[in-house]
Short mmCIF file of N, CA and C in Angstrom, two decimals:
data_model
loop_
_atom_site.label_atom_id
_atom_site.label_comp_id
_atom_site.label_asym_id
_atom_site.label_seq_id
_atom_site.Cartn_x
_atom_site.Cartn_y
_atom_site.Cartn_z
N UNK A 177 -11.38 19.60 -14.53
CA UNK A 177 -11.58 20.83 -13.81
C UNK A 177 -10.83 21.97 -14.49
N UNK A 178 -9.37 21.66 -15.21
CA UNK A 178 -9.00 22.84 -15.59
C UNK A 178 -9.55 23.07 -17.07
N UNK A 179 -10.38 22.41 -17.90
CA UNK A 179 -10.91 22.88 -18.81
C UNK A 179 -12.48 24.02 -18.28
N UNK A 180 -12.72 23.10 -17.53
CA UNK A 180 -13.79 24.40 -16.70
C UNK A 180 -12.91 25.49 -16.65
N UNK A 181 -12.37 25.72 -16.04
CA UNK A 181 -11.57 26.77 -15.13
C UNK A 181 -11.29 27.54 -16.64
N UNK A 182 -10.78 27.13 -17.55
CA UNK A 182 -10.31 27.71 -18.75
C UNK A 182 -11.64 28.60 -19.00
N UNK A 183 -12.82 27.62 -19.59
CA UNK A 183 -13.90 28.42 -19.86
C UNK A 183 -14.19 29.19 -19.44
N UNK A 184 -14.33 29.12 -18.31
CA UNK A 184 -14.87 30.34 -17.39
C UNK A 184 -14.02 31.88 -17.23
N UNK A 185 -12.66 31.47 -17.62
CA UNK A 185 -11.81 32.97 -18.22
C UNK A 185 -12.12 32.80 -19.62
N UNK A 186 -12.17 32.31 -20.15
CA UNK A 186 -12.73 32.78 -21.41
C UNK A 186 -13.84 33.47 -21.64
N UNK A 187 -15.27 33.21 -20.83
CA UNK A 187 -16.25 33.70 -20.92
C UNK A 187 -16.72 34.59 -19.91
N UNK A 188 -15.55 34.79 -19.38
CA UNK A 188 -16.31 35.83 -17.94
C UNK A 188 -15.70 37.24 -17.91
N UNK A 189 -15.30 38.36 -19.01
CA UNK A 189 -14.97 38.92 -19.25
C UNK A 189 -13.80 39.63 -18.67
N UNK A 190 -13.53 40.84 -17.73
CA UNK A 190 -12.42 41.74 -17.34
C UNK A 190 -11.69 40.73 -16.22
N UNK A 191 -12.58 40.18 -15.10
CA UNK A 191 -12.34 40.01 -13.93
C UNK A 191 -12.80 38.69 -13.58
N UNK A 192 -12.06 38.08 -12.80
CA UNK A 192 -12.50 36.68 -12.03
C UNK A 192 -11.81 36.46 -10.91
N UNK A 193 -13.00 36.03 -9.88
CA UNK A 193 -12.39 35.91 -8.61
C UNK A 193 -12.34 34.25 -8.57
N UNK A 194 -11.30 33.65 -7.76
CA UNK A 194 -11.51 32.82 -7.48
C UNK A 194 -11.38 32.40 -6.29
N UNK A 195 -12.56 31.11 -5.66
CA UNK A 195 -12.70 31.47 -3.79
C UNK A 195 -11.64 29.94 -3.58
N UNK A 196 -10.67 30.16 -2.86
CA UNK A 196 -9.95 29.27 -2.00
C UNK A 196 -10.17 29.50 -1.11
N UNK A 197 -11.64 29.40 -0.57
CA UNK A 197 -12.24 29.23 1.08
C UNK A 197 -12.16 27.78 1.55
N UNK A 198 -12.47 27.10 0.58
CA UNK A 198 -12.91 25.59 0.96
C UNK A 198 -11.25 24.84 0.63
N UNK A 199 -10.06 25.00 0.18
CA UNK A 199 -9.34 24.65 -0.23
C UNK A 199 -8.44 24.50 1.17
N UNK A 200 -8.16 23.28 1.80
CA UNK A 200 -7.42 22.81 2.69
C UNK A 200 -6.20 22.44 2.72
N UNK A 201 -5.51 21.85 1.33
CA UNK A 201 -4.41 21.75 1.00
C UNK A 201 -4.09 21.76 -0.65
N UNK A 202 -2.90 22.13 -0.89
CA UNK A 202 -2.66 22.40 -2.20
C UNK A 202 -1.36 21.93 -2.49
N UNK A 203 -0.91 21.22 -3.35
CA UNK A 203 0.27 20.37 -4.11
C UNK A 203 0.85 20.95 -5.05
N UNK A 204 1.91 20.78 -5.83
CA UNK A 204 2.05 21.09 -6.89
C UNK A 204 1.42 21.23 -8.28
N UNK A 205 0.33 20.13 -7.78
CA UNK A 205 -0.71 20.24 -9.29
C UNK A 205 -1.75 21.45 -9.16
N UNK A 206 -2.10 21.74 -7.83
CA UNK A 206 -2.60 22.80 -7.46
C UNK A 206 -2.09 24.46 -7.57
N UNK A 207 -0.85 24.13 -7.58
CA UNK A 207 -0.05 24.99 -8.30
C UNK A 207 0.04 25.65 -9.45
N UNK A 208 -0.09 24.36 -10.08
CA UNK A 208 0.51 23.94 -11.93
C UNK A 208 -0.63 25.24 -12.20
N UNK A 209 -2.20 23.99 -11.99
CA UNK A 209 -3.29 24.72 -12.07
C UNK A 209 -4.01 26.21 -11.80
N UNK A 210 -3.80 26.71 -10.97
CA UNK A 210 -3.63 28.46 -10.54
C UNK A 210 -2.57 29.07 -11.42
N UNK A 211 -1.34 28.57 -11.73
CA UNK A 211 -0.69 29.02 -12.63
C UNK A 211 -0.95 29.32 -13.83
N UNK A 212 -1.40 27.96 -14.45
CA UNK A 212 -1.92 27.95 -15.40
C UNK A 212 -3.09 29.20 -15.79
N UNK A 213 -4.05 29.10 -15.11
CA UNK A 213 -5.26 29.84 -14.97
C UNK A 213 -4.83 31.43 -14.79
N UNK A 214 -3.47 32.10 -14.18
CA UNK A 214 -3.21 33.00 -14.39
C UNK A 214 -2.83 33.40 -16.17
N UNK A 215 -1.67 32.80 -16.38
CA UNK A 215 -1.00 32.70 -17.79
C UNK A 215 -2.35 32.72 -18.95
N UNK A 216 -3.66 31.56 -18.48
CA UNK A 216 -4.82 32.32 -19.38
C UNK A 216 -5.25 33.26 -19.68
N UNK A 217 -5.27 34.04 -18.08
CA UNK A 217 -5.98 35.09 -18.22
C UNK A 217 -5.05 36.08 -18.36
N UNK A 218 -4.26 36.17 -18.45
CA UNK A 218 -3.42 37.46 -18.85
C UNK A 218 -2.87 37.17 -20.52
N UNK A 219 -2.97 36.53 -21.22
CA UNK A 219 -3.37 36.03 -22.55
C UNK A 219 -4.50 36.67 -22.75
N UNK A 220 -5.76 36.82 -21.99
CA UNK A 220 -7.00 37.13 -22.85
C UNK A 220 -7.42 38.94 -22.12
N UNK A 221 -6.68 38.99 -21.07
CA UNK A 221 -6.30 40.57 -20.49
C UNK A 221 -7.27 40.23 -19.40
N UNK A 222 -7.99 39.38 -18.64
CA UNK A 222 -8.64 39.45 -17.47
C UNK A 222 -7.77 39.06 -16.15
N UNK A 223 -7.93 39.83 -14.89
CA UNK A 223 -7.46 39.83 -14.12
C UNK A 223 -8.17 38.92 -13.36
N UNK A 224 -7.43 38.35 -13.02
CA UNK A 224 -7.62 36.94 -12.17
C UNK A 224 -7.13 37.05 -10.71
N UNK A 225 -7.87 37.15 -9.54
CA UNK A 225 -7.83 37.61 -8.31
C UNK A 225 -8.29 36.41 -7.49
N UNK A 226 -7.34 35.70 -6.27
CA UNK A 226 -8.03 34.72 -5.55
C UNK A 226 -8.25 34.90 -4.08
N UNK A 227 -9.31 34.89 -3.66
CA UNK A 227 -10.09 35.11 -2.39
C UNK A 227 -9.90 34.00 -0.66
N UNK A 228 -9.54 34.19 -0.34
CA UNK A 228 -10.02 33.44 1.01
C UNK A 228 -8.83 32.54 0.81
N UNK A 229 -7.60 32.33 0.37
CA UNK A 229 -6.94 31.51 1.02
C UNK A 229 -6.44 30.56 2.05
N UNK A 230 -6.80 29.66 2.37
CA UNK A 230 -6.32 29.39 4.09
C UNK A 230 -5.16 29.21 4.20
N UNK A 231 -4.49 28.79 5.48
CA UNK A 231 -3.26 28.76 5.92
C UNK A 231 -2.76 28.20 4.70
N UNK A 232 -2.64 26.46 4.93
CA UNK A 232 -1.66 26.14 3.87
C UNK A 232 -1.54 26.06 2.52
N UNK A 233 -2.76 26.65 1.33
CA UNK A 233 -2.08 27.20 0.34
C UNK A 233 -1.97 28.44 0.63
N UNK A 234 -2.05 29.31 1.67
CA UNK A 234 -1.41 30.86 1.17
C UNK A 234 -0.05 30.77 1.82
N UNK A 235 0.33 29.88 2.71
CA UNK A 235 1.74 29.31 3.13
C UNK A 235 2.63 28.67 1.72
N UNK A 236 2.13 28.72 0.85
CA UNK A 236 2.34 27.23 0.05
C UNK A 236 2.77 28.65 -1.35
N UNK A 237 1.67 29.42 -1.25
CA UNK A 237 1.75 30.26 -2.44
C UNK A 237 3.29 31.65 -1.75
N UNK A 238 3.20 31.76 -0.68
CA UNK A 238 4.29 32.69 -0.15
C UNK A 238 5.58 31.96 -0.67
N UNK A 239 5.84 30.48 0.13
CA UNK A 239 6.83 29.96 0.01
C UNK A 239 7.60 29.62 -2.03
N UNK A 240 6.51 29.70 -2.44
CA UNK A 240 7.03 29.37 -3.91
C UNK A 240 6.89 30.82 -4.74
N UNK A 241 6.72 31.93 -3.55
CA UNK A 241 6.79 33.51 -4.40
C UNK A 241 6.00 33.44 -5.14
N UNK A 242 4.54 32.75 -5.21
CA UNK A 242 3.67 33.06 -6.57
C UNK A 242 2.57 33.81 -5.80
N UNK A 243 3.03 34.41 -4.46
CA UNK A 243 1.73 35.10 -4.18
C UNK A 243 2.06 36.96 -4.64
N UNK A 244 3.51 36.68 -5.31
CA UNK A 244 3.95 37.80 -5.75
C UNK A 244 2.80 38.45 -7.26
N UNK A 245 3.00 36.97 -8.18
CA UNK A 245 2.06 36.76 -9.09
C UNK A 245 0.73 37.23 -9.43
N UNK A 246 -0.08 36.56 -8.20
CA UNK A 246 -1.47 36.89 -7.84
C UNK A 246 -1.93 37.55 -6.99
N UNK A 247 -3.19 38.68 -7.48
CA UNK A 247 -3.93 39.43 -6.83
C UNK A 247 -4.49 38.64 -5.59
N UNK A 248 -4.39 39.21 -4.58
CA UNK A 248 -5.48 37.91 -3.27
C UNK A 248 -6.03 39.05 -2.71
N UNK A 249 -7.29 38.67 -2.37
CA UNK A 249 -8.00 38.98 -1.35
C UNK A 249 -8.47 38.73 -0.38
N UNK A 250 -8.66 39.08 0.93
CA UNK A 250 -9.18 38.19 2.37
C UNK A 250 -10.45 37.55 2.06
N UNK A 251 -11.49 38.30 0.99
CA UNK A 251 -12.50 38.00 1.05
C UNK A 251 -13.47 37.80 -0.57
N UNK A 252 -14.36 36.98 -0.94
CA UNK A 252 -14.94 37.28 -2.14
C UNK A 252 -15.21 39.00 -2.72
N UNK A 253 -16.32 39.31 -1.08
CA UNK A 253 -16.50 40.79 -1.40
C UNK A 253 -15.51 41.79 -1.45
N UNK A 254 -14.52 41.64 -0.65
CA UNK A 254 -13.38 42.44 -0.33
C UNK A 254 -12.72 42.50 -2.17
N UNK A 255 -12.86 41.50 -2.43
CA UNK A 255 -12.09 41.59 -4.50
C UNK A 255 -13.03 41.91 -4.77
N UNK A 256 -14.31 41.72 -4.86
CA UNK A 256 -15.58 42.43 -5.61
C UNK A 256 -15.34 43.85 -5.61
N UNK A 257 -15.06 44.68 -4.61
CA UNK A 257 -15.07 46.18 -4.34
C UNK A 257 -14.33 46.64 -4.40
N UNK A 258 -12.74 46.03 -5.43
CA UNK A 258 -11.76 46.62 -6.24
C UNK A 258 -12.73 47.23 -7.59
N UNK A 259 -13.29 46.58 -7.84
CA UNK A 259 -14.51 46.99 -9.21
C UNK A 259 -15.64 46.34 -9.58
N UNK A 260 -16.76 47.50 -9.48
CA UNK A 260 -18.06 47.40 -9.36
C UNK A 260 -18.47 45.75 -10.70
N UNK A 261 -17.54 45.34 -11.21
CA UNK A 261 -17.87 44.56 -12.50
C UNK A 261 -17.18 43.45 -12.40
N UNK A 262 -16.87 42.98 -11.12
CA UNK A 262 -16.26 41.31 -11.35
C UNK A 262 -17.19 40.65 -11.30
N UNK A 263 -16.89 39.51 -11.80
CA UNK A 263 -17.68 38.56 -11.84
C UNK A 263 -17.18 37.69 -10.88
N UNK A 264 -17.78 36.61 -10.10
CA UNK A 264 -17.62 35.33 -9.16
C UNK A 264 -17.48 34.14 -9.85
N UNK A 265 -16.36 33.48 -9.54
CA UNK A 265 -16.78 31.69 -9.64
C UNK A 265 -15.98 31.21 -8.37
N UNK A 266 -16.67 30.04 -8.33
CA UNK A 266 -15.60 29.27 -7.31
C UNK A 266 -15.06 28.11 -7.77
N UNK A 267 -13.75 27.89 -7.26
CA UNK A 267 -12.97 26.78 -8.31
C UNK A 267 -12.96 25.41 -7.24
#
């Protein structure tokens, strides 16, 4: 999954949202991984924005200060209409 995830900042130019709608719980590898996927994309200059959090990873991302890190949004569209040119994936 995180070689996907790689590609897809590689090939998806300025902007990428990513939807943690469906994401129920998150670990440290879940962590690692979002981390990771930031540190890519700010390597290749795309802003990497994640959508729809639920309780316990946006509990999870507060408590370890990495929501300092990352752009979030309540909603896919709600990050879409920071700029007319993001692109969507869901992770």
């Amino acid at each position: 999954m995180l070689e996907r995830l790689y590609a897809t900042l590689r090939d998806s130019g300025a902007y990428v949202i990513i939807s943690l709608s469906d994401v129920t719980f998150c670990d440290a590898s879940g962590l690692a991984m979002l981390a990771g996927a930031h540190h890519q994309a700010a390597a290749t200059g795309t802003i990497l924005t994640h959508a729809r959090p639920r309780p316990q990873p946006a509990d999870l991302l507060r408590a370890t200060r990495l929501h300092r890190v990352f752009i979030s949004a309540s909603s896919a569209t709600g990050a879409q209409n920071t700029s007319p040119d993001i692109r969507s994936t869901a992770a």
